[in-house]
Short mmCIF file of C-alpha atoms in Angstrom, two decimals:
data_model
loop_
_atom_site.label_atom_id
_atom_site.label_comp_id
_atom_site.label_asym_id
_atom_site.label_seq_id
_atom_site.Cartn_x
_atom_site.Cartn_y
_atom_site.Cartn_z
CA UNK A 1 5.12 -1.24 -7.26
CA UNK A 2 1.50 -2.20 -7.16
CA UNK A 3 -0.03 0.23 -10.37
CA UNK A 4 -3.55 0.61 -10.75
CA UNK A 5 -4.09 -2.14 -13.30
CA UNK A 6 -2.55 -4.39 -10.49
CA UNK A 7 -4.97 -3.39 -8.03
CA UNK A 8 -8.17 -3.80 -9.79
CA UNK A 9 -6.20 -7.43 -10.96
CA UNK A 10 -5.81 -7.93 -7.22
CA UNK A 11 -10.20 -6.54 -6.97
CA UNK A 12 -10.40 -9.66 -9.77
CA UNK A 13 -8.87 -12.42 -8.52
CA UNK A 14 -10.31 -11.51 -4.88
CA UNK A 15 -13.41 -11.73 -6.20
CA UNK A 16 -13.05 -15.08 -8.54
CA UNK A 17 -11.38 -16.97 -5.30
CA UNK A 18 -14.52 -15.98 -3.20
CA UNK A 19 -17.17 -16.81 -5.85
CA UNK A 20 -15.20 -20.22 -6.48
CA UNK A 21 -16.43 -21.64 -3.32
CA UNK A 22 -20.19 -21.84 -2.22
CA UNK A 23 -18.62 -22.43 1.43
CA UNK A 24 -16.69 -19.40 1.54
CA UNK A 25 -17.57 -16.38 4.12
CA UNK A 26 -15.92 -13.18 3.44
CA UNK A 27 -12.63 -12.33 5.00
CA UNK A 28 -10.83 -9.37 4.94
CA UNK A 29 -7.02 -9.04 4.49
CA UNK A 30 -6.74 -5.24 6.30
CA UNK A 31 -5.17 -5.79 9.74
CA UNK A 32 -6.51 -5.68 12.85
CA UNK A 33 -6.99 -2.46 13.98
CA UNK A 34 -5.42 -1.45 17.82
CA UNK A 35 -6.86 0.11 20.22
CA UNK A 36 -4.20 3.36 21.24
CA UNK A 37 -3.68 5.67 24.25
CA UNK A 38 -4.52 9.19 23.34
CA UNK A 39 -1.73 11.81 23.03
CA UNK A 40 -0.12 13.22 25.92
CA UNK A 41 -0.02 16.00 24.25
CA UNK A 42 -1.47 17.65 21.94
CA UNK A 43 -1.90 21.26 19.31
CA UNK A 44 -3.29 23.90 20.84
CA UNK A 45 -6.75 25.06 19.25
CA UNK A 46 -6.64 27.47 16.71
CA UNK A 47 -8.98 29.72 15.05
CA UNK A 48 -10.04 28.67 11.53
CA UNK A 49 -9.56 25.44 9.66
CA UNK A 50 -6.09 23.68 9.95
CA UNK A 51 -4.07 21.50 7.36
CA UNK A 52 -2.66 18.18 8.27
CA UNK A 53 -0.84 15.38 5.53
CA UNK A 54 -0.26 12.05 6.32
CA UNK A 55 0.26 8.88 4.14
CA UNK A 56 -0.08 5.49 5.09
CA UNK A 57 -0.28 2.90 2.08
CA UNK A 58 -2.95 3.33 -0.56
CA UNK A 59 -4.87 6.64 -0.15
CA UNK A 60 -7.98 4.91 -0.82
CA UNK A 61 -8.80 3.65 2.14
CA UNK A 62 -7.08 6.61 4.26
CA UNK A 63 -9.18 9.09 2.71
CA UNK A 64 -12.54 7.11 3.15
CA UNK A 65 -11.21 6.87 7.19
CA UNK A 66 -11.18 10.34 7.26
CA UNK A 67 -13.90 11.28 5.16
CA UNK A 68 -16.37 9.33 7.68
CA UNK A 69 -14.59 11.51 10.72
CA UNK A 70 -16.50 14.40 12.37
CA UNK A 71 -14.75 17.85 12.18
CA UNK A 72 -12.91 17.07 9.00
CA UNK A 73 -14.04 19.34 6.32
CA UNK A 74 -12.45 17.52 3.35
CA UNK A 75 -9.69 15.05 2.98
CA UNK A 76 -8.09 15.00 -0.84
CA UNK A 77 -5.94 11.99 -2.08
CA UNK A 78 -2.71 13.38 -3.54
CA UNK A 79 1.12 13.13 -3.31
CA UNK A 80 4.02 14.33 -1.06
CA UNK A 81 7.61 14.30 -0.95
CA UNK A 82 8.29 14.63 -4.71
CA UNK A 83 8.67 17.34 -6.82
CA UNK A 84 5.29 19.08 -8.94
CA UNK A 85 6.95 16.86 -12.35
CA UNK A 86 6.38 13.65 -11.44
CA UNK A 87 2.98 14.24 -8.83
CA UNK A 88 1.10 12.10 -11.17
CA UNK A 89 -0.02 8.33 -10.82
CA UNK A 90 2.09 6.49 -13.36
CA UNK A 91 5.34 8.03 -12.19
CA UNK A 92 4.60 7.46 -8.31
CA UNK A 93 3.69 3.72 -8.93
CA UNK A 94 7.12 3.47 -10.36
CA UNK A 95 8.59 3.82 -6.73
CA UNK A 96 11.29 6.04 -8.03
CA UNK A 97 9.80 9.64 -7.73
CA UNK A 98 10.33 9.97 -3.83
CA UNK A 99 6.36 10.78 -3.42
CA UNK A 100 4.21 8.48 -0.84
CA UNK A 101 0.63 8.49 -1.89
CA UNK A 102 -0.84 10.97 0.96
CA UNK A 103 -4.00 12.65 2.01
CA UNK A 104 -3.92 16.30 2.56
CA UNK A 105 -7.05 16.21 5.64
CA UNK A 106 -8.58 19.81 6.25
CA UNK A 107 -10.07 20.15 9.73
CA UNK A 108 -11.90 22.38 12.23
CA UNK A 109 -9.58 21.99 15.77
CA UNK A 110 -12.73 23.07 17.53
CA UNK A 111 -14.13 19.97 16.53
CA UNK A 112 -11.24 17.87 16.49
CA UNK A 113 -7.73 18.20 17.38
CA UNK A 114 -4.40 17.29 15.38
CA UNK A 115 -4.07 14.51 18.01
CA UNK A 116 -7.24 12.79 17.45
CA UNK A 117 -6.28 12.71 13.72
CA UNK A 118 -3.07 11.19 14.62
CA UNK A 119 -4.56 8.64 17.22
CA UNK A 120 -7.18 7.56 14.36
CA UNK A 121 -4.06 7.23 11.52
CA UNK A 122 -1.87 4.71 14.32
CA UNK A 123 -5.16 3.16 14.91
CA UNK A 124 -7.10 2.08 12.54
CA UNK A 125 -6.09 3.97 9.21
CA UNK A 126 -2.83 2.11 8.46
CA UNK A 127 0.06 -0.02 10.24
CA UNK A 128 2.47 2.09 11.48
CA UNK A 129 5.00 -1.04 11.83
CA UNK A 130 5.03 -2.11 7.86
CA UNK A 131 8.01 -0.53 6.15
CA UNK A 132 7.13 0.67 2.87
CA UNK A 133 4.04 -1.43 2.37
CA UNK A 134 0.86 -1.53 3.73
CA UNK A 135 -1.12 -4.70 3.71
CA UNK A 136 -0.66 -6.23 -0.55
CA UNK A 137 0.81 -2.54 -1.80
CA UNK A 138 4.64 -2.39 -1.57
CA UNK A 139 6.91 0.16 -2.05
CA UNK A 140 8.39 3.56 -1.11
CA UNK A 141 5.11 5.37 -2.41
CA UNK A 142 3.04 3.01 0.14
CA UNK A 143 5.07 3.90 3.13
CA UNK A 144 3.80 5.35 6.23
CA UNK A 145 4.79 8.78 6.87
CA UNK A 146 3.80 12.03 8.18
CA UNK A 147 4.10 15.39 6.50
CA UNK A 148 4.01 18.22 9.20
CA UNK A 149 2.32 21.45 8.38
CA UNK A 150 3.88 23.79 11.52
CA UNK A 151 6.05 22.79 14.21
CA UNK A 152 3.66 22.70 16.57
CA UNK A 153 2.64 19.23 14.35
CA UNK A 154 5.98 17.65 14.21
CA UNK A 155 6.86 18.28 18.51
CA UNK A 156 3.21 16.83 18.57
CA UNK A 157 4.25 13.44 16.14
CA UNK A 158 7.16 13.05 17.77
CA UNK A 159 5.80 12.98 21.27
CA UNK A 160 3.36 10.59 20.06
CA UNK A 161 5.36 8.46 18.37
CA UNK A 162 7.86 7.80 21.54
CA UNK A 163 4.69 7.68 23.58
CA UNK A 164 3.69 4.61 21.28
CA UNK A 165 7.03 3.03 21.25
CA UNK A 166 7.25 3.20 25.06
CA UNK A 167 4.01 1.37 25.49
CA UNK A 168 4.72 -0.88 23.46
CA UNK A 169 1.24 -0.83 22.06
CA UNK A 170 2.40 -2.61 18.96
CA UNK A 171 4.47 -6.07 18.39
CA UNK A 172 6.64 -4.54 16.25
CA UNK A 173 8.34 -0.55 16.77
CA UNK A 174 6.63 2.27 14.39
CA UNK A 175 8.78 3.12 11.27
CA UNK A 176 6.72 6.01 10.06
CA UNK A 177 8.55 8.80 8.78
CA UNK A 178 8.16 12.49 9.90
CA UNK A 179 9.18 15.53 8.39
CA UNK A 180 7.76 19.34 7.54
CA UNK A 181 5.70 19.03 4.73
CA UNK A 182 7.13 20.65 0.99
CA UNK A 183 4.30 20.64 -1.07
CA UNK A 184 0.72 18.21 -1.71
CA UNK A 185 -0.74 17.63 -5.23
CA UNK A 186 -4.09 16.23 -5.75
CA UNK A 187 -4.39 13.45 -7.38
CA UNK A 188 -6.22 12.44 -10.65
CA UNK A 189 -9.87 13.33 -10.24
CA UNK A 190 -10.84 9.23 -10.71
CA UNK A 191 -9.08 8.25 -7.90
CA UNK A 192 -11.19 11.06 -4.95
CA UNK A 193 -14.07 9.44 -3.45
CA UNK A 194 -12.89 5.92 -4.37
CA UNK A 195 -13.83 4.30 -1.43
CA UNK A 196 -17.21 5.57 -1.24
CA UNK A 197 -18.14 5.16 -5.35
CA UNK A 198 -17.04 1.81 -5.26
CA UNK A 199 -17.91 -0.04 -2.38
CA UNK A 200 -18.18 -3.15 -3.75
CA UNK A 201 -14.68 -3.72 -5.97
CA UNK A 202 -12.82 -6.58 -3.81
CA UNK A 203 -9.80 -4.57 -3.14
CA UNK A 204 -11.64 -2.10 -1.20
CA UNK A 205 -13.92 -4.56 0.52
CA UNK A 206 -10.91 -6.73 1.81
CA UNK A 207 -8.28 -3.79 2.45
CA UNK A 208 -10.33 -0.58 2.93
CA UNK A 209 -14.13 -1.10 4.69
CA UNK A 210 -12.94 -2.73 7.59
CA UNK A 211 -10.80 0.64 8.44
CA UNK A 212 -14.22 2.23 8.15
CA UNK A 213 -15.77 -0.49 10.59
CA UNK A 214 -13.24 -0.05 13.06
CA UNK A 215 -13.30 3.86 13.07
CA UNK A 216 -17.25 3.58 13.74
CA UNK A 217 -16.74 0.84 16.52
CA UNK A 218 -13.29 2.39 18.18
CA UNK A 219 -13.94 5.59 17.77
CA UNK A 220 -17.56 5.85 17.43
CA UNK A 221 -17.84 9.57 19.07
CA UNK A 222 -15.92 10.42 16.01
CA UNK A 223 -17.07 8.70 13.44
CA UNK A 224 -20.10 10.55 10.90
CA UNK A 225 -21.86 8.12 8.62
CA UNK A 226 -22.05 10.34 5.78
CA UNK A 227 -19.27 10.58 3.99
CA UNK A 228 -17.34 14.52 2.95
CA UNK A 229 -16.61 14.03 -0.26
CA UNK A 230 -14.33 16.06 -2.79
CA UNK A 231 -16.93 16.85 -5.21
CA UNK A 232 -19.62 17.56 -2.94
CA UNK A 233 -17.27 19.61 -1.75
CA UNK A 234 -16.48 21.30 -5.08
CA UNK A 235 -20.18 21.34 -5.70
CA UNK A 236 -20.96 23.50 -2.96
CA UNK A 237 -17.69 26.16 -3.89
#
């Protein structure tokens, strides 16, 4: 269980170790990010905006990855795979409520397709390889999973996913989960946006910018330096 109070303990004693030492040069405990065939195959494009879910460790930095990706129109931190009772922070950092921390990402496929998303969340989002962790966070509510939103979506996962495995692309095999997605619950209002209103909190710095810096240098035809945030979003509804 890594709670919120842990984190920002984590963002604290990050920070004191790298102020301790006048020789020290930032490092940055994210993995490496790796660079991914595209899909074989892929959704067809629709007409109007889809819906895709994913999780993959703290939604932090997942949202900020997508939030700084053209053709997304929003991305909200939330919860999947538990029930509406127990979508709330405390209760998922228990580990017991059956929810991974997800991102429900809205997005124009005329812009970008489902597998583009997916090739960015193998890449440089998250680990697909960690089993319920990512990077310091452990747990069930950190693991790496992906909540289909039509069929089409899960055939198109599942392709992928064997596609990976086949090449080998990784040192380990992918354990991310797949499934058709129940339900998504925002999250508390404090944690949208985190990335991008507090880009300077050690946590994100070491686990979350360096996503950000690898979606702008891997998939730079993608990437958008201004960020869609929630409540611009909400601003402009």
């Amino acid at each position: 269980m890594r709670s919120l109070f842990s984190r920002l303990t984590f963002a604290a004693v990050a920070g004191a170790l790298a102020a301790s030492s006048a020789l020290a040069t930032p490092t940055f405990a994210s993995e490496e990010a790796v660079v991914i065939p595209a899909p074989a195959t892929d959704a067809q494009a629709a007409d109007g905006i889809q819906t895709a879910v994913i999780a993959g460790g703290c939604f932090w930095g997942v949202q900020g990855v997508y939030q700084h990706t053209g053709g997304v129109v929003s991305a909200v931190s939330g919860y999947s795979g538990g029930s509406k009772a127990n979508a709330n922070y405390n209760a998922v950092s228990s580990g017991s409520t059956g929810h991974a921390e997800a991102v429900e990402i809205k997005y124009d496929p005329k812009q970008i397709s489902y597998g583009k998303i997916l090739q960015i969340y193998f890449s440089v989002a998250h680990d697909p390889t960690q089993l319920n962790r990512q990077g310091p966070d452990t747990g069930t509510q950190y693991r790496s999973e992906i909540f289909a939103t039509t069929p089409e979506q899960k055939k198109v996962a599942e392709a992928y996913i064997a596609q990976l495995n086949a090449a080998k692309v990784y040192k380990k095999p992918i354990v991310t989960k797949l499934g058709m997605l129940q339900a998504f619950y925002p999250a508390e209002a404090y944690h949208q946006d985190y990335l991008t209103l507090h880009p300077n909190q050690p946590y994100i710095v070491y686990n979350d910018l360096p996503k950000i810096e690898n979606l702008k240098k891997i998939f730079a035809g993608n990437f958008i330096e201004k960020p869609t945030l929630v409540n611009a979003a909400k601003a402009t509804n």
